[in-house]
Coordinates of C-alpha atoms and ligand atoms in Angstrom, one line a residue:
M793 CA 128.9 92.4 111.9
Q794 CA 128.2 95.9 113.8
T795 CA 128.2 97.3 116.8
T796 CA 126.0 100.2 118.3
E797 CA 127.5 102.7 120.7
T798 CA 124.6 103.1 122.8
T799 CA 121.5 101.1 123.1
H800 CA 118.4 101.4 124.9
N801 CA 116.0 100.5 127.1
S802 CA 113.1 99.1 125.2
G803 CA 110.1 99.9 127.5
E804 CA 111.5 104.1 127.5
V805 CA 111.8 104.3 124.1
I806 CA 107.5 102.8 124.0
K807 CA 107.0 105.1 126.6
L808 CA 108.7 108.6 125.2
E809 CA 106.5 107.4 122.1
S810 CA 103.3 107.3 122.9
E811 CA 103.6 110.5 124.8
H812 CA 104.6 112.4 121.9
V813 CA 104.4 110.6 118.6
L814 CA 101.1 111.2 117.0
Q815 CA 99.5 108.0 117.5
T816 CA 98.9 107.0 114.2
Y817 CA 100.5 103.4 113.9
R818 CA 100.0 100.3 116.0
R819 CA 103.8 99.5 116.2
A820 CA 105.0 95.9 117.3
P821 CA 106.4 96.1 120.6
V822 CA 110.2 95.8 119.5
V823 CA 112.9 98.1 119.4
F824 CA 115.2 97.7 116.8
E825 CA 119.0 99.4 116.8
R826 CA 120.6 97.6 113.9
G827 CA 120.8 95.2 110.8
S828 CA 123.0 93.3 108.6
G829 CA 121.8 91.2 105.2
C830 CA 118.0 90.3 106.0
R831 CA 118.4 90.4 110.1
L832 CA 117.8 93.0 112.2
F833 CA 118.6 93.6 115.8
D834 CA 116.5 94.8 119.0
A835 CA 117.5 96.7 122.1
S836 CA 118.7 92.7 123.7
G837 CA 121.0 91.6 120.9
R838 CA 118.4 89.5 119.4
G839 CA 118.0 88.8 116.3
Y840 CA 115.2 88.6 113.4
L841 CA 114.7 87.4 110.0
D842 CA 113.3 89.9 108.4
F843 CA 111.0 89.2 105.7
I844 CA 109.0 92.7 105.4
S845 CA 112.3 95.1 104.5
G846 CA 110.7 98.2 106.1
I847 CA 108.0 97.0 103.7
G848 CA 109.3 97.0 100.9
V849 CA 112.0 99.2 101.0
S850 CA 115.3 97.8 102.1
S851 CA 115.8 96.0 98.9
L852 CA 119.5 95.3 99.7
G853 CA 119.1 94.6 103.1
H854 CA 120.4 96.1 105.9
A855 CA 123.8 97.9 105.9
H856 CA 124.8 97.2 102.5
P857 CA 128.5 97.5 102.2
R858 CA 128.5 99.4 98.8
L859 CA 124.7 101.7 99.4
T860 CA 126.6 102.4 103.4
A861 CA 129.8 103.5 101.6
A862 CA 128.0 105.7 98.7
I863 CA 125.9 106.8 101.0
A864 CA 128.6 107.8 103.8
A865 CA 130.9 109.5 100.7
Q866 CA 127.7 111.8 99.0
A867 CA 127.2 113.2 103.4
G868 CA 130.6 114.3 103.1
Q869 CA 130.4 116.0 100.1
L870 CA 126.8 117.0 99.6
L871 CA 123.8 116.3 100.4
H872 CA 121.3 118.5 99.2
T873 CA 121.2 122.2 97.0
S874 CA 117.1 122.3 96.4
N875 CA 116.1 122.1 92.8
L876 CA 117.6 125.4 91.7
Y877 CA 120.6 124.3 90.4
F878 CA 122.1 121.2 89.1
H879 CA 123.9 118.5 90.2
P880 CA 125.5 115.8 88.6
L881 CA 123.1 112.9 89.9
Q882 CA 119.7 113.3 89.0
G883 CA 120.5 112.6 84.5
E884 CA 121.6 109.7 85.7
V885 CA 119.0 108.3 87.6
A886 CA 116.6 109.3 85.7
A887 CA 118.2 108.2 82.3
K888 CA 118.5 104.8 84.3
L889 CA 114.9 104.7 85.0
A890 CA 114.1 105.6 81.7
E891 CA 115.8 102.5 80.4
L892 CA 114.2 100.1 82.2
S893 CA 110.8 101.2 82.3
G894 CA 110.8 102.6 78.6
L895 CA 109.4 105.9 79.9
P896 CA 111.6 109.0 79.1
R897 CA 111.0 111.3 81.5
V898 CA 110.9 111.3 85.8
F899 CA 109.5 113.7 88.4
F900 CA 111.5 112.8 91.9
C901 CA 109.9 112.8 94.9
N902 CA 110.0 111.5 98.4
S903 CA 108.0 108.8 98.9
G904 CA 105.4 106.5 97.3
T905 CA 102.1 108.4 97.3
E906 CA 104.0 111.7 96.3
A907 CA 104.6 109.8 92.9
V908 CA 101.6 109.3 92.9
E909 CA 100.2 112.7 93.4
A910 CA 102.5 114.1 90.7
S911 CA 101.1 110.9 88.2
L912 CA 97.5 112.7 88.9
K913 CA 98.3 115.9 88.9
F914 CA 99.9 115.7 85.2
A915 CA 96.5 113.2 84.2
R916 CA 94.5 116.6 84.9
R917 CA 97.6 118.7 83.1
Y918 CA 98.0 116.7 80.1
W919 CA 94.1 117.5 79.2
F920 CA 94.4 120.3 80.1
S921 CA 97.3 121.5 77.7
K922 CA 94.6 119.3 74.9
G923 CA 92.0 121.7 75.6
T924 CA 89.6 119.3 76.8
P925 CA 89.8 119.2 80.1
R926 CA 89.2 115.7 82.1
T927 CA 89.4 115.0 86.0
A928 CA 87.4 111.8 86.9
V929 CA 89.4 108.6 87.4
V930 CA 88.8 104.8 86.9
S931 CA 90.0 102.9 89.7
L932 CA 90.3 99.8 90.8
Q933 CA 88.9 98.1 94.1
R934 CA 91.5 96.6 96.6
G935 CA 93.9 99.7 95.2
F936 CA 95.9 101.4 98.1
H937 CA 98.0 104.3 96.9
G938 CA 98.7 106.2 99.5
R939 CA 97.3 108.6 102.4
T940 CA 98.1 112.3 101.0
M941 CA 94.8 113.3 99.2
G942 CA 94.6 113.1 95.9
A943 CA 96.7 109.4 96.5
L944 CA 93.7 108.8 99.2
S945 CA 90.9 109.7 96.9
V946 CA 91.9 106.7 94.1
T947 CA 92.7 104.4 97.4
W948 CA 89.9 101.4 97.9
D949 CA 89.3 101.4 101.7
E950 CA 86.7 103.5 102.4
H951 CA 87.7 103.1 105.9
Y952 CA 91.0 105.0 104.7
R953 CA 89.2 107.9 103.2
A954 CA 85.9 108.3 104.9
P955 CA 87.6 110.3 107.9
F956 CA 89.0 112.8 105.2
S957 CA 86.2 113.8 103.0
P958 CA 85.4 115.2 100.8
L959 CA 88.0 113.8 98.6
L960 CA 88.3 114.6 95.0
D961 CA 85.6 114.5 93.1
G962 CA 85.0 112.0 89.8
V963 CA 86.5 108.5 91.1
T964 CA 84.7 105.4 90.1
F965 CA 86.3 102.0 91.8
V966 CA 85.6 99.3 89.9
S967 CA 86.3 95.6 90.6
N968 CA 89.6 94.1 89.9
T969 CA 88.2 91.4 88.5
D970 CA 86.1 91.9 86.4
P971 CA 86.8 93.5 82.8
A972 CA 83.2 93.9 81.4
E973 CA 82.9 96.6 84.6
L974 CA 85.9 98.3 83.7
L975 CA 85.3 98.6 80.3
A976 CA 81.3 100.3 81.3
A977 CA 83.1 102.5 83.2
V978 CA 85.7 104.3 81.6
T979 CA 84.3 107.1 79.2
D980 CA 85.5 109.9 77.1
E981 CA 85.2 111.6 80.4
T982 CA 88.0 109.6 81.9
A983 CA 91.6 111.6 82.5
A984 CA 93.0 108.3 83.9
I985 CA 93.2 104.6 85.3
I986 CA 95.0 104.4 87.9
A987 CA 96.1 100.7 88.8
E988 CA 98.4 98.4 90.2
P989 CA 99.7 95.6 87.9
L990 CA 100.2 93.6 91.4
Q991 CA 98.0 95.1 94.1
G992 CA 100.4 95.0 97.4
E993 CA 97.7 96.1 100.1
G994 CA 95.0 94.9 98.9
G995 CA 96.3 91.2 99.8
V996 CA 98.9 90.9 97.1
H997 CA 96.8 90.1 93.8
P998 CA 98.2 90.4 90.6
L999 CA 95.9 91.8 88.0
S1000 CA 95.2 89.0 85.4
L1001 CA 95.5 89.5 81.8
E1002 CA 92.1 89.7 81.4
M1003 CA 91.6 92.5 83.2
A1004 CA 95.2 94.0 81.5
A1005 CA 93.9 93.3 78.3
A1006 CA 90.3 95.8 79.3
I1007 CA 92.6 97.7 80.5
R1008 CA 94.0 98.1 77.2
T1009 CA 90.8 98.8 75.4
A1010 CA 89.8 101.2 77.5
C1011 CA 92.7 103.3 77.2
A1012 CA 92.6 102.4 73.7
R1013 CA 88.9 103.5 73.1
T1014 CA 88.8 106.7 75.6
G1015 CA 91.9 108.2 74.9
A1016 CA 92.3 108.0 78.7
L1017 CA 95.9 107.9 80.5
L1018 CA 97.2 104.9 82.2
I1019 CA 98.8 105.1 85.4
A1020 CA 100.5 102.0 86.6
D1021 CA 100.8 102.3 90.7
E1022 CA 104.1 100.1 91.2
V1023 CA 105.7 102.2 94.5
Q1024 CA 105.2 98.2 95.6
C1025 CA 105.7 95.9 92.6
G1026 CA 107.9 97.4 90.5
L1027 CA 111.8 97.8 90.3
G1028 CA 112.5 94.2 89.8
R1029 CA 110.7 93.3 92.5
T1030 CA 108.9 90.7 90.5
G1031 CA 112.1 89.8 88.3
V1032 CA 111.3 92.0 85.6
P1033 CA 111.4 95.6 85.8
F1034 CA 108.0 96.9 85.5
Y1035 CA 105.0 94.1 86.3
S1036 CA 102.8 96.5 83.9
S1037 CA 105.5 95.3 81.0
K1038 CA 104.4 91.5 82.1
L1039 CA 101.2 92.4 81.8
G1040 CA 101.4 93.3 78.5
L1041 CA 100.7 96.9 79.4
Q1042 CA 102.1 100.4 78.2
P1043 CA 101.1 102.6 80.7
D1044 CA 101.9 106.6 80.4
M1045 CA 103.1 107.2 83.6
I1046 CA 104.7 104.9 86.7
S1047 CA 104.6 105.8 90.4
T1048 CA 107.3 104.0 91.5
G1049 CA 109.3 104.7 95.5
K1050 CA 110.1 102.1 98.6
A1051 CA 112.6 100.1 96.8
L1052 CA 114.2 102.6 94.9
G1053 CA 116.3 104.5 97.8
G1054 CA 117.1 101.8 100.0
G1055 CA 116.3 103.1 102.8
V1056 CA 117.0 106.5 101.8
P1057 CA 113.5 108.1 100.9
V1058 CA 112.5 108.5 97.6
G1059 CA 110.4 108.4 95.0
A1060 CA 110.2 109.4 91.6
A1061 CA 107.4 109.3 88.4
L1062 CA 108.2 108.3 85.1
F1063 CA 106.1 109.8 82.6
S1064 CA 106.0 109.3 78.3
Q1065 CA 106.8 111.7 76.2
R1066 CA 102.8 113.1 74.9
V1067 CA 102.9 113.1 78.9
A1068 CA 105.9 115.3 79.3
D1069 CA 105.4 117.8 76.9
A1070 CA 102.1 119.3 78.6
A1071 CA 104.5 120.2 81.7
S1072 CA 105.9 123.6 81.9
F1073 CA 108.2 125.5 84.4
G1074 CA 106.7 126.0 87.7
D1075 CA 103.5 123.0 87.6
H1076 CA 105.2 120.9 90.1
G1077 CA 107.9 121.1 91.9
S1078 CA 110.0 119.4 95.6
T1079 CA 112.3 121.3 98.1
Y1080 CA 114.1 117.6 99.0
G1081 CA 113.3 116.0 95.3
G1082 CA 116.3 114.1 93.7
N1083 CA 118.9 115.6 96.1
L1084 CA 122.2 114.0 96.1
L1085 CA 121.9 112.0 98.7
A1086 CA 119.0 110.2 97.8
C1087 CA 120.3 109.6 94.1
R1088 CA 123.0 108.7 94.8
A1089 CA 121.1 105.9 97.0
A1090 CA 118.9 105.2 94.1
Q1091 CA 122.1 104.6 91.7
V1092 CA 123.5 102.3 93.6
F1093 CA 120.3 100.5 94.0
L1094 CA 119.7 100.4 89.8
D1095 CA 123.2 99.7 89.3
E1096 CA 122.5 96.2 92.0
L1097 CA 119.5 95.8 89.7
T1098 CA 120.8 95.7 86.3
S1099 CA 124.0 93.6 87.8
G1100 CA 122.9 90.5 88.6
L1101 CA 120.5 91.1 91.4
M1102 CA 117.2 91.6 89.1
A1103 CA 118.3 87.9 88.0
H1104 CA 118.6 86.4 91.2
V1105 CA 115.2 87.6 92.5
A1106 CA 113.4 86.2 89.4
E1107 CA 115.2 82.4 90.7
I1108 CA 115.4 83.3 94.5
G1109 CA 111.1 83.7 93.6
T1110 CA 110.9 80.2 92.4
E1111 CA 112.6 79.1 96.1
I1112 CA 110.2 80.8 97.7
E1113 CA 107.4 79.7 95.9
A1114 CA 108.2 76.1 96.1
A1115 CA 108.8 76.9 100.2
L1116 CA 105.5 78.3 100.9
R1117 CA 103.6 76.0 98.7
R1118 CA 105.6 73.4 101.2
V1119 CA 104.5 75.7 104.4
A1120 CA 100.9 75.5 102.5
A1121 CA 100.6 71.8 102.3
R1122 CA 101.2 71.0 105.9
H1123 CA 98.5 74.2 107.2
S1124 CA 94.7 74.0 105.4
T1125 CA 94.8 77.2 107.0
I1126 CA 96.3 78.2 103.8
V1127 CA 94.1 78.3 101.3
D1128 CA 96.1 80.3 98.3
V1129 CA 99.7 81.3 97.6
R1130 CA 100.2 84.6 95.3
G1131 CA 103.2 86.4 94.3
A1132 CA 106.1 86.8 91.5
G1133 CA 109.8 87.6 92.9
V1134 CA 110.2 89.1 96.3
I1135 CA 106.1 89.3 97.1
W1136 CA 104.2 87.0 98.2
G1137 CA 100.8 86.7 100.1
L1138 CA 99.3 83.5 102.0
E1139 CA 95.7 84.3 101.9
L1140 CA 94.7 81.9 104.8
D1141 CA 90.8 80.9 106.2
R1142 CA 91.1 83.4 108.9
P1143 CA 92.4 86.9 110.3
A1144 CA 96.5 86.7 109.9
A1145 CA 97.3 89.2 112.4
P1146 CA 97.7 85.9 115.2
V1147 CA 100.4 84.0 112.8
V1148 CA 101.9 87.6 112.2
D1149 CA 102.8 87.8 116.2
A1150 CA 103.5 85.2 116.1
A1151 CA 106.4 84.6 113.6
L1152 CA 107.6 87.6 115.6
E1153 CA 108.1 85.8 119.1
R1154 CA 109.9 83.5 117.2
G1155 CA 112.4 85.4 115.5
L1156 CA 110.6 86.4 111.6
L1157 CA 109.2 89.8 110.6
I1158 CA 106.4 89.6 108.0
N1159 CA 102.9 91.5 108.1
R1160 CA 99.7 91.2 107.4
T1161 CA 97.1 92.5 104.7
A1162 CA 94.0 93.2 103.8
D1163 CA 92.7 91.1 107.1
T1164 CA 93.2 87.6 105.9
V1165 CA 96.4 87.7 103.8
L1166 CA 100.5 87.3 104.9
R1167 CA 102.7 89.2 103.2
L1168 CA 106.1 88.5 102.3
L1169 CA 108.8 91.1 101.0
P1170 CA 111.9 90.1 101.4
P1171 CA 115.1 92.3 100.7
Y1172 CA 116.2 91.4 96.7
I1173 CA 118.8 90.3 98.2
V1174 CA 117.6 87.0 100.6
D1175 CA 119.6 83.4 99.8
S1176 CA 118.3 80.4 99.5
A1177 CA 119.2 79.9 103.5
D1178 CA 116.9 82.9 104.1
V1179 CA 114.4 81.2 102.6
N1180 CA 114.8 77.3 104.2
Q1181 CA 114.9 79.4 107.6
M1182 CA 111.5 81.8 106.8
A1183 CA 110.0 78.6 106.1
V1184 CA 110.9 76.5 109.3
L1185 CA 109.4 79.6 111.5
L1186 CA 106.1 80.4 109.2
D1187 CA 105.6 76.6 109.8
A1188 CA 105.6 76.8 113.3
A1189 CA 104.2 80.0 113.9
L1190 CA 101.5 78.6 111.6
A1191 CA 101.3 75.2 113.9
A1192 CA 101.0 77.7 117.1
V1193 CA 98.4 79.7 116.2
K1194 CA 96.0 76.5 114.8
G1195 CA 97.4 73.8 117.0
E1196 CA 98.6 71.8 114.2
G1197 CA 101.2 71.3 111.8
S1198 CA 103.4 68.9 113.2
Ligands
PLP1407 C1 101.4 100.9 95.2 C2 101.2 101.6 96.2 N1 101.6 103.2 96.1 C3 101.3 104.3 96.6 C4 102.8 103.2 98.3 C5 102.5 104.9 99.1 O1 103.5 105.0 99.2 P1 104.2 105.8 100.9 O2 104.2 104.4 102.1 O3 105.8 105.7 100.1 O4 103.4 106.7 100.9 C6 102.5 102.3 98.9 C7 102.2 102.4 99.7 O5 102.1 101.1 100.2 C8 102.0 101.3 97.6 O6 102.0 100.1 98.1

């Protein structure tokens, strides 16, 4: 669809990065230069079916005509003014997020981890304002909440946390599948429970209704606030606005990000009125947060989402599930299929990385979480033909790794 002015030499790109970019990412050796819909194209012009969408970010796919035009128009008008002044878009986007979530107030930031930081800060602020300070947080095993110090403190994987200790005090991790353990851990000193209603990085694990009931009971008993981290699973990804509502949860705070800007960095922390009432001028801030470019992108995404895209996600989700179950029936290495809408995990009985590599070789982009889980996070706009092609490529990749399946 598009043309590029420059085509880069992949070897030179990779070499230059290896010399000058902080080596925190183990990247696959592919250089992408352009995209269209659910496809990415590398420097040699080869196409790939994108079922990871920049880890759940490119919700409208690549080079979406409406998003592209809106971003270009906004760039030509005004990009940024800071939060010293008003601009017309923050209130509009906040109102739309409030309508979707039932939480009336929004703090805009630039990433998921910042949305989590804001939620953790305002959990403390709430209790401080009440005159009964609480700082303890209960978090779940397999939970992932980001890489800044607060979000990292409530992230379960020790491997991420250990090199950066000491982190925040007072964080207790409990099983994500044992309601009794959660009920025992939440006390009158707990400021908040933080949980992903559907855990993404931890291996695509939806919380059970029993866990949700325990969270509700614990909050009601102790007054602890509930932070639902929906950075990955929220904003229509499962076919409903927020997965917490599907579990019957009413969070005091919801953290969002990823899909919201469709590729433009934007995060948002959503607050109940009682938590928002504790906020004062100067309590929190962000230079970029909610600037015109970010809000314009979010506006387009939210408008698409509520004009049929969320219903599409729900429908295509059933097609994806059916396709994955057909693939699973052909490969005994797949021991579980989990997910909803456009977030799916295939649990393998072995490490998943070789399958990810084999899929890449065949032109399918997926990734691995929690060692043994293949994760699929396609753009929300994915269609039946894309799903069928994904199933063919995934089947071939699994067969190649196992030497079975045909
Ligand atoms: C549930 C959840 N919370 C927070 C984050 C952190 O988001 P970001 O990488 O945008 O800071 C992620 C990222 O994967 C996530 O999945």
